[in-house]
GROMACS .gro file of C-alpha atoms in nm:
model
  397
    1UNK     CA    1   0.537   2.176  -3.112
    2UNK     CA    2   0.358   1.847  -3.152
    3UNK     CA    3   0.173   1.715  -2.851
    4UNK     CA    4  -0.011   1.396  -2.774
    5UNK     CA    5  -0.341   1.343  -2.596
    6UNK     CA    6  -0.396   1.547  -2.282
    7UNK     CA    7  -0.123   1.795  -2.380
    8UNK     CA    8   0.158   1.553  -2.301
    9UNK     CA    9   0.465   1.605  -2.514
   10UNK     CA   10   0.549   1.362  -2.790
   11UNK     CA   11   0.858   1.152  -2.703
   12UNK     CA   12   1.173   1.326  -2.821
   13UNK     CA   13   1.024   1.678  -2.827
   14UNK     CA   14   1.190   1.957  -2.625
   15UNK     CA   15   0.900   1.954  -2.380
   16UNK     CA   16   0.949   1.589  -2.294
   17UNK     CA   17   1.327   1.621  -2.275
   18UNK     CA   18   1.291   1.915  -2.038
   19UNK     CA   19   1.054   1.713  -1.820
   20UNK     CA   20   1.299   1.423  -1.813
   21UNK     CA   21   1.582   1.655  -1.709
   22UNK     CA   22   1.359   1.814  -1.445
   23UNK     CA   23   1.276   1.476  -1.296
   24UNK     CA   24   1.641   1.366  -1.298
   25UNK     CA   25   1.741   1.682  -1.111
   26UNK     CA   26   1.459   1.649  -0.858
   27UNK     CA   27   1.546   1.285  -0.791
   28UNK     CA   28   1.909   1.385  -0.735
   29UNK     CA   29   1.807   1.654  -0.489
   30UNK     CA   30   1.588   1.407  -0.299
   31UNK     CA   31   1.864   1.145  -0.286
   32UNK     CA   32   2.166   1.365  -0.220
   33UNK     CA   33   2.034   1.672  -0.045
   34UNK     CA   34   2.118   2.034  -0.128
   35UNK     CA   35   2.332   2.072  -0.443
   36UNK     CA   36   2.478   2.363  -0.636
   37UNK     CA   37   2.394   2.440  -0.997
   38UNK     CA   38   2.740   2.315  -1.095
   39UNK     CA   39   2.691   1.987  -0.908
   40UNK     CA   40   2.350   1.930  -1.066
   41UNK     CA   41   2.495   2.000  -1.409
   42UNK     CA   42   2.784   1.760  -1.355
   43UNK     CA   43   2.562   1.481  -1.219
   44UNK     CA   44   2.300   1.513  -1.494
   45UNK     CA   45   2.539   1.593  -1.780
   46UNK     CA   46   2.367   1.926  -1.846
   47UNK     CA   47   2.552   2.241  -1.946
   48UNK     CA   48   2.564   2.533  -1.701
   49UNK     CA   49   2.312   2.741  -1.900
   50UNK     CA   50   2.073   2.446  -1.925
   51UNK     CA   51   2.110   2.367  -1.554
   52UNK     CA   52   2.040   2.733  -1.472
   53UNK     CA   53   1.727   2.732  -1.688
   54UNK     CA   54   1.615   2.406  -1.527
   55UNK     CA   55   1.656   2.541  -1.174
   56UNK     CA   56   1.480   2.864  -1.263
   57UNK     CA   57   1.191   2.663  -1.406
   58UNK     CA   58   1.164   2.437  -1.101
   59UNK     CA   59   1.190   2.729  -0.860
   60UNK     CA   60   0.911   2.912  -1.041
   61UNK     CA   61   0.699   2.595  -1.021
   62UNK     CA   62   0.752   2.577  -0.645
   63UNK     CA   63   0.942   2.247  -0.665
   64UNK     CA   64   1.285   2.369  -0.554
   65UNK     CA   65   1.413   2.651  -0.335
   66UNK     CA   66   1.748   2.800  -0.242
   67UNK     CA   67   1.890   2.707   0.095
   68UNK     CA   68   2.205   2.904   0.161
   69UNK     CA   69   2.545   2.905  -0.004
   70UNK     CA   70   2.857   2.693  -0.020
   71UNK     CA   71   3.131   2.880   0.166
   72UNK     CA   72   3.495   2.825   0.251
   73UNK     CA   73   3.634   2.783  -0.099
   74UNK     CA   74   3.792   3.017  -0.356
   75UNK     CA   75   3.567   3.220  -0.587
   76UNK     CA   76   3.214   3.350  -0.537
   77UNK     CA   77   2.987   3.155  -0.304
   78UNK     CA   78   2.765   2.907  -0.492
   79UNK     CA   79   2.395   2.889  -0.411
   80UNK     CA   80   2.255   2.559  -0.285
   81UNK     CA   81   1.922   2.424  -0.406
   82UNK     CA   82   1.693   2.171  -0.240
   83UNK     CA   83   1.352   2.019  -0.308
   84UNK     CA   84   1.080   2.241  -0.165
   85UNK     CA   85   0.925   2.035   0.118
   86UNK     CA   86   0.595   2.222   0.069
   87UNK     CA   87   0.553   2.070  -0.280
   88UNK     CA   88   0.350   1.780  -0.136
   89UNK     CA   89   0.261   1.603   0.187
   90UNK     CA   90   0.160   1.239   0.227
   91UNK     CA   91   0.013   1.014   0.494
   92UNK     CA   92   0.118   0.655   0.566
   93UNK     CA   93  -0.082   0.422   0.788
   94UNK     CA   94  -0.024   0.078   0.940
   95UNK     CA   95  -0.332  -0.111   1.058
   96UNK     CA   96  -0.338  -0.397   1.308
   97UNK     CA   97  -0.598  -0.565   1.524
   98UNK     CA   98  -0.546  -0.318   1.808
   99UNK     CA   99  -0.545   0.010   1.618
  100UNK     CA  100  -0.390   0.233   1.354
  101UNK     CA  101  -0.057   0.416   1.339
  102UNK     CA  102  -0.036   0.714   1.104
  103UNK     CA  103   0.260   0.925   0.993
  104UNK     CA  104   0.267   1.242   0.785
  105UNK     CA  105   0.574   1.340   0.582
  106UNK     CA  106   0.672   1.608   0.334
  107UNK     CA  107   0.778   1.521  -0.021
  108UNK     CA  108   1.144   1.489   0.084
  109UNK     CA  109   1.049   1.202   0.316
  110UNK     CA  110   1.092   1.389   0.644
  111UNK     CA  111   0.833   1.265   0.896
  112UNK     CA  112   0.661   1.563   1.059
  113UNK     CA  113   0.402   1.396   1.280
  114UNK     CA  114   0.294   1.053   1.400
  115UNK     CA  115  -0.018   0.935   1.583
  116UNK     CA  116  -0.145   0.605   1.723
  117UNK     CA  117  -0.516   0.543   1.786
  118UNK     CA  118  -0.668   0.230   1.937
  119UNK     CA  119  -0.977   0.060   1.802
  120UNK     CA  120  -1.165   0.202   2.103
  121UNK     CA  121  -1.095   0.562   1.994
  122UNK     CA  122  -1.431   0.570   1.815
  123UNK     CA  123  -1.762   0.442   1.951
  124UNK     CA  124  -1.862   0.097   1.823
  125UNK     CA  125  -2.187   0.224   1.673
  126UNK     CA  126  -2.029   0.526   1.501
  127UNK     CA  127  -2.095   0.501   1.126
  128UNK     CA  128  -1.866   0.423   0.952
  129UNK     CA  129  -1.629   0.340   1.237
  130UNK     CA  130  -1.334   0.233   1.021
  131UNK     CA  131  -1.330   0.557   0.821
  132UNK     CA  132  -1.351   0.758   1.143
  133UNK     CA  133  -1.060   0.566   1.297
  134UNK     CA  134  -0.848   0.635   0.988
  135UNK     CA  135  -0.946   1.003   0.995
  136UNK     CA  136  -0.866   1.027   1.367
  137UNK     CA  137  -0.518   0.879   1.317
  138UNK     CA  138  -0.439   1.100   1.016
  139UNK     CA  139  -0.577   1.414   1.182
  140UNK     CA  140  -0.366   1.347   1.491
  141UNK     CA  141  -0.051   1.315   1.281
  142UNK     CA  142  -0.143   1.624   1.077
  143UNK     CA  143  -0.201   1.823   1.395
  144UNK     CA  144   0.146   1.734   1.522
  145UNK     CA  145   0.287   1.835   1.185
  146UNK     CA  146   0.101   2.167   1.192
  147UNK     CA  147  -0.096   2.078   0.878
  148UNK     CA  148  -0.455   2.025   0.768
  149UNK     CA  149  -0.611   1.759   0.545
  150UNK     CA  150  -0.617   2.005   0.255
  151UNK     CA  151  -0.237   1.985   0.236
  152UNK     CA  152  -0.231   1.608   0.180
  153UNK     CA  153  -0.159   1.471  -0.167
  154UNK     CA  154  -0.244   1.107  -0.093
  155UNK     CA  155  -0.235   0.825   0.160
  156UNK     CA  156  -0.118   0.463   0.164
  157UNK     CA  157  -0.269   0.223   0.416
  158UNK     CA  158  -0.104  -0.106   0.506
  159UNK     CA  159  -0.340  -0.377   0.633
  160UNK     CA  160  -0.329  -0.752   0.687
  161UNK     CA  161  -0.487  -0.934   0.394
  162UNK     CA  162  -0.530  -0.784   0.048
  163UNK     CA  163  -0.792  -0.611  -0.161
  164UNK     CA  164  -0.940  -0.847  -0.418
  165UNK     CA  165  -0.897  -0.657  -0.748
  166UNK     CA  166  -1.221  -0.809  -0.882
  167UNK     CA  167  -1.449  -0.724  -0.589
  168UNK     CA  168  -1.269  -0.454  -0.394
  169UNK     CA  169  -1.323  -0.655  -0.075
  170UNK     CA  170  -1.041  -0.702   0.176
  171UNK     CA  171  -0.965  -1.075   0.190
  172UNK     CA  172  -0.748  -1.289   0.422
  173UNK     CA  173  -0.804  -1.057   0.721
  174UNK     CA  174  -1.109  -1.176   0.916
  175UNK     CA  175  -0.963  -1.039   1.239
  176UNK     CA  176  -1.016  -0.679   1.121
  177UNK     CA  177  -1.387  -0.611   1.175
  178UNK     CA  178  -1.518  -0.319   0.976
  179UNK     CA  179  -1.259  -0.349   0.700
  180UNK     CA  180  -1.456  -0.572   0.461
  181UNK     CA  181  -1.706  -0.335   0.301
  182UNK     CA  182  -1.705  -0.327  -0.078
  183UNK     CA  183  -1.702   0.051  -0.068
  184UNK     CA  184  -1.420   0.069   0.189
  185UNK     CA  185  -1.167   0.238  -0.038
  186UNK     CA  186  -1.420   0.499  -0.151
  187UNK     CA  187  -1.528   0.562   0.208
  188UNK     CA  188  -1.169   0.623   0.318
  189UNK     CA  189  -1.092   0.845   0.018
  190UNK     CA  190  -1.411   1.039   0.088
  191UNK     CA  191  -1.336   1.105   0.453
  192UNK     CA  192  -0.975   1.212   0.388
  193UNK     CA  193  -1.043   1.387   0.059
  194UNK     CA  194  -0.736   1.241  -0.115
  195UNK     CA  195  -0.655   0.934  -0.328
  196UNK     CA  196  -0.608   0.619  -0.119
  197UNK     CA  197  -0.394   0.310  -0.180
  198UNK     CA  198  -0.467   0.003   0.036
  199UNK     CA  199  -0.177  -0.243   0.030
  200UNK     CA  200  -0.096  -0.569   0.206
  201UNK     CA  201   0.115  -0.499   0.514
  202UNK     CA  202   0.380  -0.764   0.441
  203UNK     CA  203   0.420  -0.634   0.086
  204UNK     CA  204   0.490  -0.292   0.237
  205UNK     CA  205   0.746  -0.442   0.473
  206UNK     CA  206   0.919  -0.579   0.162
  207UNK     CA  207   0.918  -0.232   0.006
  208UNK     CA  208   1.092  -0.102   0.319
  209UNK     CA  209   1.356  -0.375   0.290
  210UNK     CA  210   1.415  -0.288  -0.077
  211UNK     CA  211   1.468   0.080  -0.003
  212UNK     CA  212   1.675   0.075   0.311
  213UNK     CA  213   1.694  -0.272   0.460
  214UNK     CA  214   1.825  -0.622   0.409
  215UNK     CA  215   1.700  -0.655   0.048
  216UNK     CA  216   1.874  -0.354  -0.104
  217UNK     CA  217   2.015  -0.444  -0.449
  218UNK     CA  218   1.802  -0.761  -0.468
  219UNK     CA  219   1.539  -0.790  -0.743
  220UNK     CA  220   1.431  -1.144  -0.648
  221UNK     CA  221   1.361  -1.213  -0.283
  222UNK     CA  222   1.096  -1.336  -0.040
  223UNK     CA  223   1.016  -1.166   0.287
  224UNK     CA  224   0.864  -1.403   0.544
  225UNK     CA  225   0.669  -1.231   0.819
  226UNK     CA  226   0.629  -1.440   1.135
  227UNK     CA  227   0.435  -1.259   1.404
  228UNK     CA  228   0.083  -1.311   1.542
  229UNK     CA  229  -0.001  -1.364   1.177
  230UNK     CA  230   0.223  -1.527   0.917
  231UNK     CA  231   0.261  -1.420   0.556
  232UNK     CA  232   0.512  -1.350   0.283
  233UNK     CA  233   0.590  -1.093   0.018
  234UNK     CA  234   0.724  -1.234  -0.307
  235UNK     CA  235   0.933  -0.992  -0.514
  236UNK     CA  236   1.033  -1.105  -0.862
  237UNK     CA  237   1.214  -0.880  -1.109
  238UNK     CA  238   1.182  -0.599  -0.857
  239UNK     CA  239   0.800  -0.620  -0.857
  240UNK     CA  240   0.571  -0.751  -0.583
  241UNK     CA  241   0.373  -1.056  -0.695
  242UNK     CA  242   0.007  -1.019  -0.597
  243UNK     CA  243  -0.185  -1.301  -0.764
  244UNK     CA  244  -0.534  -1.314  -0.912
  245UNK     CA  245  -0.715  -1.231  -0.585
  246UNK     CA  246  -0.435  -1.042  -0.411
  247UNK     CA  247  -0.350  -1.351  -0.210
  248UNK     CA  248   0.001  -1.429  -0.336
  249UNK     CA  249   0.222  -1.483  -0.033
  250UNK     CA  250  -0.054  -1.585   0.209
  251UNK     CA  251   0.168  -1.868   0.330
  252UNK     CA  252  -0.003  -1.874   0.670
  253UNK     CA  253  -0.262  -2.097   0.501
  254UNK     CA  254   0.001  -2.327   0.348
  255UNK     CA  255  -0.057  -2.694   0.446
  256UNK     CA  256   0.250  -2.850   0.606
  257UNK     CA  257   0.328  -3.168   0.801
  258UNK     CA  258   0.251  -3.122   1.168
  259UNK     CA  259  -0.012  -2.855   1.119
  260UNK     CA  260  -0.388  -2.901   1.083
  261UNK     CA  261  -0.528  -2.802   0.745
  262UNK     CA  262  -0.662  -2.448   0.724
  263UNK     CA  263  -1.034  -2.496   0.670
  264UNK     CA  264  -1.346  -2.286   0.714
  265UNK     CA  265  -1.249  -2.008   0.472
  266UNK     CA  266  -1.107  -1.668   0.556
  267UNK     CA  267  -1.313  -1.618   0.869
  268UNK     CA  268  -1.156  -1.901   1.066
  269UNK     CA  269  -0.829  -2.003   0.905
  270UNK     CA  270  -0.642  -1.676   0.937
  271UNK     CA  271  -0.701  -1.627   1.309
  272UNK     CA  272  -0.369  -1.648   1.493
  273UNK     CA  273  -0.519  -1.878   1.757
  274UNK     CA  274  -0.723  -2.099   1.525
  275UNK     CA  275  -0.727  -2.261   1.183
  276UNK     CA  276  -0.428  -2.447   1.050
  277UNK     CA  277  -0.142  -2.437   0.805
  278UNK     CA  278   0.202  -2.277   0.845
  279UNK     CA  279   0.065  -2.014   1.083
  280UNK     CA  280  -0.013  -2.283   1.338
  281UNK     CA  281   0.355  -2.380   1.335
  282UNK     CA  282   0.542  -2.048   1.352
  283UNK     CA  283   0.294  -1.777   1.458
  284UNK     CA  284   0.372  -1.607   1.788
  285UNK     CA  285   0.086  -1.773   1.982
  286UNK     CA  286   0.196  -2.117   1.860
  287UNK     CA  287   0.556  -2.057   1.969
  288UNK     CA  288   0.440  -1.963   2.319
  289UNK     CA  289   0.223  -2.276   2.319
  290UNK     CA  290   0.522  -2.486   2.209
  291UNK     CA  291   0.734  -2.353   2.496
  292UNK     CA  292   0.463  -2.453   2.742
  293UNK     CA  293   0.454  -2.803   2.595
  294UNK     CA  294   0.830  -2.818   2.658
  295UNK     CA  295   0.774  -2.747   3.026
  296UNK     CA  296   0.765  -2.368   3.040
  297UNK     CA  297   0.426  -2.344   3.207
  298UNK     CA  298   0.477  -1.975   3.292
  299UNK     CA  299   0.591  -1.865   2.944
  300UNK     CA  300   0.384  -1.573   2.820
  301UNK     CA  301   0.590  -1.412   2.542
  302UNK     CA  302   0.792  -1.510   2.234
  303UNK     CA  303   1.097  -1.361   2.408
  304UNK     CA  304   1.062  -1.607   2.693
  305UNK     CA  305   0.980  -1.896   2.459
  306UNK     CA  306   1.287  -1.854   2.239
  307UNK     CA  307   1.516  -1.841   2.543
  308UNK     CA  308   1.481  -2.220   2.544
  309UNK     CA  309   1.733  -2.375   2.301
  310UNK     CA  310   1.496  -2.664   2.232
  311UNK     CA  311   1.215  -2.430   2.135
  312UNK     CA  312   1.446  -2.223   1.916
  313UNK     CA  313   1.569  -2.534   1.735
  314UNK     CA  314   1.214  -2.659   1.675
  315UNK     CA  315   1.098  -2.319   1.551
  316UNK     CA  316   1.395  -2.309   1.311
  317UNK     CA  317   1.301  -2.652   1.180
  318UNK     CA  318   0.942  -2.544   1.126
  319UNK     CA  319   1.046  -2.222   0.956
  320UNK     CA  320   1.284  -2.409   0.729
  321UNK     CA  321   1.010  -2.656   0.633
  322UNK     CA  322   0.784  -2.374   0.520
  323UNK     CA  323   1.068  -2.188   0.351
  324UNK     CA  324   1.167  -2.501   0.158
  325UNK     CA  325   0.820  -2.511   0.002
  326UNK     CA  326   0.843  -2.144  -0.098
  327UNK     CA  327   1.199  -2.173  -0.228
  328UNK     CA  328   1.112  -2.480  -0.436
  329UNK     CA  329   0.848  -2.276  -0.621
  330UNK     CA  330   0.997  -1.925  -0.635
  331UNK     CA  331   1.376  -1.982  -0.626
  332UNK     CA  332   1.463  -1.642  -0.473
  333UNK     CA  333   1.817  -1.515  -0.427
  334UNK     CA  334   1.736  -1.396  -0.077
  335UNK     CA  335   1.495  -1.472   0.207
  336UNK     CA  336   1.440  -1.197   0.465
  337UNK     CA  337   1.296  -1.306   0.800
  338UNK     CA  338   1.084  -1.034   0.961
  339UNK     CA  339   0.819  -0.988   1.229
  340UNK     CA  340   0.836  -1.052   1.602
  341UNK     CA  341   0.965  -1.409   1.577
  342UNK     CA  342   1.259  -1.311   1.358
  343UNK     CA  343   1.345  -1.002   1.562
  344UNK     CA  344   1.341  -1.193   1.889
  345UNK     CA  345   1.520  -1.499   1.748
  346UNK     CA  346   1.783  -1.287   1.576
  347UNK     CA  347   2.104  -1.427   1.438
  348UNK     CA  348   2.095  -1.753   1.641
  349UNK     CA  349   1.757  -1.840   1.487
  350UNK     CA  350   1.873  -1.740   1.138
  351UNK     CA  351   2.178  -1.968   1.165
  352UNK     CA  352   1.961  -2.261   1.273
  353UNK     CA  353   1.722  -2.204   0.980
  354UNK     CA  354   2.016  -2.192   0.741
  355UNK     CA  355   2.154  -2.516   0.882
  356UNK     CA  356   1.821  -2.688   0.819
  357UNK     CA  357   1.872  -2.627   0.444
  358UNK     CA  358   2.196  -2.825   0.445
  359UNK     CA  359   2.170  -3.129   0.221
  360UNK     CA  360   1.831  -3.041   0.072
  361UNK     CA  361   1.797  -3.083  -0.303
  362UNK     CA  362   1.688  -2.720  -0.336
  363UNK     CA  363   1.844  -2.385  -0.422
  364UNK     CA  364   1.997  -2.230  -0.112
  365UNK     CA  365   1.913  -1.862  -0.097
  366UNK     CA  366   2.089  -1.624   0.134
  367UNK     CA  367   1.891  -1.580   0.456
  368UNK     CA  368   1.893  -1.251   0.644
  369UNK     CA  369   1.712  -1.099   0.940
  370UNK     CA  370   1.528  -0.773   0.874
  371UNK     CA  371   1.726  -0.469   0.986
  372UNK     CA  372   1.456  -0.204   0.948
  373UNK     CA  373   1.429   0.017   1.256
  374UNK     CA  374   1.082   0.100   1.378
  375UNK     CA  375   0.767  -0.025   1.207
  376UNK     CA  376   0.860  -0.172   0.864
  377UNK     CA  377   0.497  -0.165   0.748
  378UNK     CA  378   0.468   0.207   0.819
  379UNK     CA  379   0.807   0.265   0.656
  380UNK     CA  380   0.701   0.077   0.343
  381UNK     CA  381   0.371   0.267   0.330
  382UNK     CA  382   0.564   0.593   0.351
  383UNK     CA  383   0.798   0.494   0.065
  384UNK     CA  384   0.498   0.397  -0.147
  385UNK     CA  385   0.310   0.718  -0.072
  386UNK     CA  386   0.617   0.928  -0.151
  387UNK     CA  387   0.670   0.748  -0.482
  388UNK     CA  388   0.307   0.817  -0.580
  389UNK     CA  389   0.332   1.183  -0.484
  390UNK     CA  390   0.664   1.242  -0.656
  391UNK     CA  391   0.544   1.079  -0.977
  392UNK     CA  392   0.259   1.330  -0.982
  393UNK     CA  393   0.415   1.657  -0.859
  394UNK     CA  394   0.758   1.607  -1.016
  395UNK     CA  395   0.604   1.557  -1.362
  396UNK     CA  396   0.657   1.894  -1.533
  397UNK     CA  397   0.554   1.776  -1.881
   0.00000   0.00000   0.00000
């Protein structure tokens, strides 16, 4: 049998066709749960003998296992097959200014352990502190899952900002001290002993929306994250747009009427309480500040601020102004509003933003509020880590 470089089968050879059938069956088992041989054959179009050979092959490789029988129907009981959860384990992490949240899941996507560590969990002078914080969070999640680092296949870390593909330096996140070393990715991979992916947190929130949230079935959409920080994920043709330096979607810097220009480079402009641009209009601290200007001297939270109809209307106007600039350039079918501001403002805020688009000479995308439960950044990191692991361990070629 002809093979290509690295022993990979030539397209169209039996080896490649078998691998394609294996992957189709494994994806079905992940998506639909335990299935019988007959069900797998029907869903993949494979004959019973071929489906039997496939399942025998995958069981021998440790990728599937039997999990009981179908009962309560005429004829012999049919065996059920499922993906073997032990085939791979992954870690997903979400980083913020106050700490790191880590989750560990098996290859089926079932979360087995979760841990939160604050930035004070490691001594300030501990070298390198960032790597030790990541290790502490992952180890805590692994311990709850009853696993060790040796069982991990890989990890995906969601952080504010983005790695510059040219330099490897994390940009647009000056408020994360210790995360800007050129060797950061190598340090993290070294301490965990597995491949590491570092991805922008808002991009990961968009991945979560694509898989199980408001953006399912949309290939062209923008997710706008309004929280302490402000950013966007731009998805075109189903792919996240990153830009030359990883900064696509950093709309917090975007100059808009009513906001001071973001000057002073990364170190100043991206701070939630400083700088300028769109972030100074719709970031959480600015909304609290707006409510105080409207007479709410005791307002401390976004919840309290958006209780005021006047504040909510002004925030909607500001959001719509920024969205109009994005829509004019990207022309998405959908805009998803996420982050604290969107979650607190909810449907009343969404309706006001939508109304602000009335009469504008622009495309009018559908506007939705994120409906992801829990931490969307952690959820997106988990989806990304699982995709990486499955691409590797489910490849039987």
